[in-house]
Structure formats: C-alpha cells, structure tokens
Backbone as CSV, one residue per row, in Angstrom:
resi,resn,N_x,N_y,N_z,CA_x,CA_y,CA_z,C_x,C_y,C_z
1,MET,22.982,0.203,-6.234,23.086,-0.477,-4.972,24.463,-1.115,-4.868
2,TYR,25.010,-1.080,-3.712,26.310,-1.675,-3.462,26.143,-2.815,-2.472
3,HIS,26.709,-3.971,-2.809,26.711,-5.123,-1.927,28.157,-5.423,-1.568
4,HIS,28.423,-5.529,-0.272,29.800,-5.671,0.169,30.357,-7.057,-0.100
5,SER,29.541,-8.016,-0.411,30.019,-9.353,-0.685,29.247,-9.930,-1.851
6,ALA,29.915,-10.662,-2.687,29.253,-11.254,-3.846,28.393,-12.442,-3.444
7,SER,28.730,-13.107,-2.331,27.982,-14.301,-1.947,26.720,-13.987,-1.146
8,THR,26.681,-12.845,-0.472,25.486,-12.469,0.280,24.975,-11.138,-0.239
9,SER,23.678,-11.010,-0.281,23.102,-9.745,-0.722,22.289,-9.142,0.416
10,HIS,22.453,-7.871,0.588,21.737,-7.132,1.611,21.005,-5.994,0.915
11,PRO,19.759,-5.707,1.297,19.071,-4.591,0.658,19.745,-3.274,1.013
12,ALA,19.893,-2.427,0.023,20.502,-1.122,0.251,19.505,-0.225,0.979
13,ALA,20.026,0.787,1.666,19.151,1.710,2.399,18.253,2.435,1.420
14,GLY,16.981,2.493,1.734,16.050,3.206,0.887,15.503,2.392,-0.260
15,SER,15.805,1.122,-0.318,15.259,0.326,-1.412,13.767,0.146,-1.207
16,ALA,13.070,-0.127,-2.282,11.609,-0.219,-2.228,11.140,-1.645,-1.976
17,THR,11.997,-2.507,-1.483,11.616,-3.884,-1.258,10.580,-3.976,-0.150
18,GLY,9.425,-4.550,-0.462,8.382,-4.735,0.534,7.662,-3.476,0.957
19,VAL,7.853,-2.388,0.236,7.250,-1.120,0.638,5.731,-1.181,0.510
20,LEU,5.207,-1.790,-0.552,3.784,-1.769,-0.819,3.097,-3.077,-0.464
21,GLU,3.718,-3.916,0.341,3.125,-5.182,0.713,2.708,-5.151,2.179
22,PRO,1.443,-4.817,2.461,0.989,-4.769,3.848,0.842,-6.170,4.422
23,SER,0.858,-6.264,5.733,0.667,-7.547,6.383,-0.785,-7.976,6.253
24,ALA,-1.071,-9.222,6.586,-2.434,-9.747,6.462,-3.399,-9.022,7.397
25,ALA,-2.929,-8.553,8.545,-3.791,-7.856,9.505,-4.212,-6.480,9.001
26,ASP,-3.394,-5.854,8.152,-3.682,-4.518,7.642,-4.230,-4.550,6.221
27,LYS,-4.902,-5.608,5.837,-5.392,-5.751,4.467,-6.419,-4.689,4.115
28,ASP,-7.205,-4.220,5.094,-8.242,-3.224,4.838,-7.776,-1.805,5.106
29,ALA,-6.485,-1.555,5.037,-5.941,-0.228,5.292,-5.189,0.266,4.061
30,ILE,-5.036,1.563,3.971,-4.220,2.150,2.908,-2.838,2.414,3.484
31,HIS,-1.822,1.951,2.793,-0.448,2.210,3.186,0.148,3.196,2.190
32,PHE,0.886,4.152,2.709,1.517,5.160,1.868,2.970,5.308,2.283
33,GLN,3.715,6.067,1.522,5.125,6.283,1.821,5.337,7.729,2.262
34,ARG,6.272,7.908,3.200,6.669,9.240,3.648,8.179,9.349,3.479
35,CYS,8.616,10.433,2.854,10.042,10.658,2.614,10.743,10.937,3.944
36,THR,11.853,10.264,4.185,12.589,10.479,5.427,13.367,11.792,5.397
37,TRP,13.573,12.366,4.218,14.338,13.611,4.114,13.460,14.842,4.274
38,CYS,12.370,14.915,3.509,11.556,16.139,3.544,10.183,15.936,4.176
39,GLY,9.779,14.706,4.451,8.516,14.437,5.122,7.294,14.431,4.227
40,THR,7.468,14.473,2.913,6.343,14.472,1.979,5.669,13.111,1.947
41,ALA,4.348,13.103,2.023,3.581,11.860,1.922,3.222,11.623,0.460
42,THR,3.344,10.381,0.011,3.051,10.025,-1.371,2.465,8.628,-1.429
43,TYR,1.808,8.311,-2.520,1.123,7.028,-2.653,1.659,6.296,-3.879
44,HIS,2.168,5.094,-3.676,2.671,4.215,-4.742,3.731,4.884,-5.607
45,ARG,4.764,5.392,-4.994,5.873,6.002,-5.733,7.172,5.353,-5.303
46,LEU,8.169,5.426,-6.151,9.488,4.907,-5.817,10.428,6.013,-5.370
47,LEU,10.153,7.246,-5.807,10.951,8.404,-5.418,10.026,9.490,-4.883
48,CYS,10.553,10.296,-3.998,9.799,11.426,-3.466,9.551,12.431,-4.597
49,PRO,8.312,12.891,-4.796,8.049,13.846,-5.878,8.598,15.245,-5.614
50,VAL,9.008,15.532,-4.368,9.505,16.863,-4.027,11.032,16.923,-4.108
51,CYS,11.711,16.014,-3.376,13.177,16.082,-3.306,13.865,14.958,-4.074
52,GLN,13.089,14.063,-4.691,13.608,12.918,-5.444,14.387,11.938,-4.579
53,GLY,14.168,11.971,-3.277,14.826,11.036,-2.371,14.250,9.636,-2.528
54,SER,15.081,8.643,-2.294,14.635,7.256,-2.448,14.399,6.573,-1.103
55,GLU,14.635,7.270,-0.008,14.423,6.683,1.305,12.997,7.000,1.765
56,LEU,12.096,6.069,1.486,10.690,6.222,1.831,10.311,5.179,2.857
57,ARG,9.657,5.599,3.925,9.196,4.629,4.915,7.685,4.448,4.770
58,THR,7.227,3.240,4.983,5.818,2.916,4.833,5.066,3.230,6.116
59,GLU,3.919,3.891,5.976,3.066,4.214,7.105,1.639,3.795,6.785
60,ARG,0.841,3.634,7.811,-0.553,3.243,7.670,-1.428,4.480,7.793
61,SER,-2.346,4.659,6.859,-3.249,5.798,6.879,-4.402,5.556,7.849
62,GLU,-4.926,6.629,8.414,-6.083,6.535,9.303,-7.367,6.282,8.513
63,GLY,-7.379,6.595,7.233,-8.531,6.305,6.386,-9.492,7.450,6.170
64,ALA,-9.252,8.613,6.768,-10.138,9.767,6.599,-9.614,10.656,5.479
65,GLY,-10.541,11.209,4.691,-10.122,12.057,3.591,-11.246,12.956,3.117
66,THR,-10.937,13.734,2.067,-11.873,14.668,1.473,-11.868,14.474,-0.037
67,VAL,-13.040,14.469,-0.653,-13.137,14.346,-2.103,-12.637,15.640,-2.732
68,ARG,-11.651,15.542,-3.606,-11.140,16.716,-4.311,-11.729,16.827,-5.710
69,HIS,-12.022,15.676,-6.334,-12.626,15.667,-7.663,-13.367,14.355,-7.836
70,SER,-14.523,14.410,-8.451,-15.298,13.208,-8.709,-15.928,13.312,-10.080
71,THR,-15.927,12.216,-10.806,-16.541,12.185,-12.123,-17.328,10.899,-12.282
72,VAL,-18.351,10.933,-13.116,-19.177,9.761,-13.382,-18.684,9.123,-14.675
73,VAL,-18.426,7.822,-14.618,-17.918,7.080,-15.764,-18.973,6.085,-16.211
74,HIS,-19.259,6.063,-17.512,-20.239,5.141,-18.079,-19.574,4.074,-18.954
75,ARG,-18.281,4.171,-19.165,-17.578,3.306,-20.090,-17.159,1.991,-19.433
76,ASN,-17.293,0.886,-20.162,-16.842,-0.445,-19.760,-17.509,-0.971,-18.494
77,THR,-18.660,-0.442,-18.149,-19.405,-0.938,-16.995,-20.879,-1.018,-17.357
78,PRO,-21.593,-1.978,-16.792,-23.025,-2.060,-17.084,-23.817,-0.902,-16.474
79,ALA,-23.336,-0.331,-15.408,-24.004,0.801,-14.763,-22.989,1.919,-14.552
80,ALA,-23.488,3.116,-14.365,-22.605,4.258,-14.119,-21.904,4.092,-12.772
81,ARG,-20.677,4.540,-12.690,-19.909,4.490,-11.451,-19.121,5.782,-11.342
82,ASN,-18.671,6.090,-10.131,-17.876,7.297,-9.977,-16.405,6.933,-9.796
83,VAL,-15.565,7.836,-10.217,-14.129,7.750,-9.982,-13.749,9.054,-9.300
84,SER,-13.141,8.955,-8.130,-12.857,10.150,-7.338,-11.390,10.229,-6.963
85,LEU,-10.903,11.444,-6.825,-9.596,11.691,-6.243,-9.824,12.123,-4.808
86,ILE,-9.251,11.367,-3.880,-9.449,11.611,-2.459,-8.147,12.121,-1.867
87,GLU,-8.201,13.287,-1.226,-7.041,13.803,-0.505,-7.140,13.300,0.930
88,MET,-6.197,12.465,1.311,-6.216,11.869,2.638,-5.697,12.866,3.666
89,ALA,-6.039,12.645,4.927,-5.649,13.553,6.009,-4.132,13.636,6.155
90,GLU,-3.419,12.599,5.744,-1.957,12.589,5.867,-1.270,13.411,4.781
91,GLY,-2.014,13.814,3.737,-1.450,14.708,2.733,-1.229,14.103,1.366
92,PHE,-1.546,12.857,1.129,-1.375,12.269,-0.201,-2.737,12.125,-0.866
93,VAL,-2.728,11.937,-2.180,-3.957,11.815,-2.963,-4.033,10.409,-3.529
94,VAL,-5.220,9.792,-3.445,-5.424,8.440,-3.944,-6.676,8.428,-4.817
95,ARG,-6.645,7.605,-5.852,-7.806,7.435,-6.721,-8.633,6.274,-6.198
96,GLY,-9.941,6.455,-6.132,-10.802,5.395,-5.637,-12.248,5.633,-6.005
97,ARG,-13.128,4.850,-5.404,-14.555,4.940,-5.660,-15.263,5.261,-4.350
98,VAL,-16.274,6.128,-4.418,-17.073,6.472,-3.247,-18.435,5.803,-3.409
99,MET,-18.857,5.054,-2.386,-20.153,4.385,-2.435,-21.268,5.415,-2.371
100,GLY,-22.329,5.139,-3.095,-23.474,6.037,-3.123,-23.846,6.347,-4.552
101,PRO,-24.865,7.174,-4.739,-25.246,7.537,-6.108,-24.133,8.349,-6.760
102,PRO,-23.738,7.999,-7.981,-22.600,8.686,-8.615,-22.763,10.197,-8.724
103,ILE,-23.987,10.676,-8.936,-24.168,12.128,-9.069,-24.272,12.819,-7.713
104,GLY,-24.300,12.052,-6.625,-24.401,12.626,-5.289,-23.066,12.879,-4.616
105,ILE,-21.962,12.592,-5.298,-20.628,12.787,-4.733,-20.069,14.100,-5.264
106,HIS,-19.644,14.986,-4.365,-19.173,16.310,-4.765,-17.841,16.633,-4.095
107,SER,-17.129,17.575,-4.673,-15.881,18.049,-4.077,-16.162,18.619,-2.701
108,GLY,-15.306,18.293,-1.748,-15.444,18.781,-0.388,-16.154,17.819,0.542
109,ASP,-16.760,16.750,0.006,-17.414,15.755,0.857,-16.365,15.001,1.661
110,ARG,-16.656,14.758,2.928,-15.737,13.996,3.778,-16.048,12.515,3.632
111,VAL,-14.993,11.712,3.513,-15.154,10.270,3.325,-14.241,9.508,4.269
112,ARG,-14.552,8.228,4.436,-13.745,7.321,5.248,-13.583,6.030,4.464
113,LEU,-12.435,5.398,4.605,-12.144,4.150,3.923,-13.124,3.070,4.371
114,SER,-13.684,2.356,3.416,-14.597,1.264,3.710,-13.801,-0.024,3.868
115,THR,-14.438,-1.046,4.391,-13.742,-2.330,4.546,-13.712,-3.112,3.249
116,THR,-14.495,-2.685,2.257,-14.510,-3.381,0.977,-13.484,-2.779,0.031
117,GLN,-13.150,-3.540,-0.999,-12.234,-3.067,-2.026,-12.850,-3.391,-3.372
118,ASP,-12.655,-2.528,-4.346,-13.208,-2.742,-5.678,-12.650,-4.045,-6.242
119,PRO,-13.503,-5.058,-6.484,-12.993,-6.358,-6.910,-12.409,-6.355,-8.317
120,VAL,-12.876,-5.467,-9.175,-12.408,-5.454,-10.559,-11.123,-4.656,-10.705
121,ARG,-11.088,-3.467,-10.156,-9.940,-2.580,-10.351,-8.945,-2.598,-9.206
122,GLY,-9.327,-3.128,-8.069,-8.419,-3.187,-6.931,-8.197,-1.855,-6.252
123,GLU,-9.008,-0.869,-6.574,-8.875,0.454,-5.968,-9.589,0.488,-4.623
124,PRO,-9.182,1.395,-3.743,-9.881,1.524,-2.464,-11.291,2.071,-2.655
125,VAL,-12.181,1.675,-1.765,-13.569,2.127,-1.790,-13.821,2.926,-0.518
126,PHE,-14.483,4.081,-0.677,-14.752,4.976,0.440,-16.256,5.113,0.628
127,GLN,-16.646,5.561,1.809,-18.046,5.874,2.075,-18.126,7.273,2.666
128,LEU,-19.261,7.939,2.431,-19.450,9.290,2.955,-19.524,9.247,4.473
129,VAL,-18.870,10.211,5.125,-18.888,10.278,6.587,-20.230,10.791,7.071
130,ASP,-20.698,11.871,6.499,-22.001,12.413,6.865,-22.723,12.795,5.584
131,GLU,-24.019,12.621,5.600,-24.816,12.945,4.423,-24.764,14.454,4.192
132,PRO,-24.383,14.884,2.988,-24.270,16.322,2.744,-25.636,17.004,2.722
133,TYR,-25.650,18.238,3.194,-26.865,19.046,3.174,-26.796,19.948,1.950
134,ARG,-27.548,19.636,0.934,-27.466,20.354,-0.329,-28.793,21.028,-0.679
135,ALA,-29.601,21.374,0.316,-30.892,21.964,0.040,-30.786,23.360,-0.568
136,TRP,-29.708,24.066,-0.237,-29.575,25.451,-0.705,-28.688,25.593,-1.905
137,THR,-28.099,24.508,-2.381,-27.200,24.639,-3.531,-27.776,24.018,-4.760
C-alpha cells in the first residue's frame, strides 16, 4: 500500500478494510465478495481465487441456495447435527447448518437462509424451502 503523506493515511484501492463487517440492519444476511476484475463471487477471502485480484466489493446475498454436500457429525455435541456445503444462487459456496433431521438433508435440496445463526459456531443456518418428495428413492 502506498500512502501519499506520512501524517495522513488513506486506504488503498482494493483493501479489505470493512469488507466483512455488515451494518446492523443486515445482521441476518450473508455478505460475500465479488471480484471487480473477473466477476467471481467468493466468501470470506482476501484475494479472488480465479485471477488473484485484490479489488473485491461486498454484496448482499438473496439467501437462496442448494445443498451440495451434507454430512452428519456426532463429535463434540450432545446430539447429532449436520454440516452442509451450500451453493448460493450468486455462485459462492458457504458452510452452514440446515434445520431439520440430520439424515433428512440431501444433495440437491433447496434451502433459504434462516433468521437464526448458530450460537456456538457462528455459521449461517438454513431451512428447507420445500419438503422433499423421497417416496421413490
């Protein structure tokens, strides 16, 4: 970073200052970064994973996504819980928890961001959009 004066400091273009700090009104939303050079969406990164650009702008996600992978975890918890990778509609992947029975969450299920957040891990919590029809599988 280059500062034109020693007595005053100005943030350089593309710095990550305040990138991951949403306002109080957007506390129940997921914020992600989009590269200004190639348009790649990413979550909690300092550099673009495609072009390595450092100019990332913060955007607010709509909250809709699809479960790409889900697993049931029994470790360090009194009850079983699921850990899922959710591919959001904007194109980035986030790790979170889907509400419901842990064995009832499958790849391809559509989810939406819930208003709650995991109090222990701080990860986003999702809920199923529509109950899956699994009578034939």
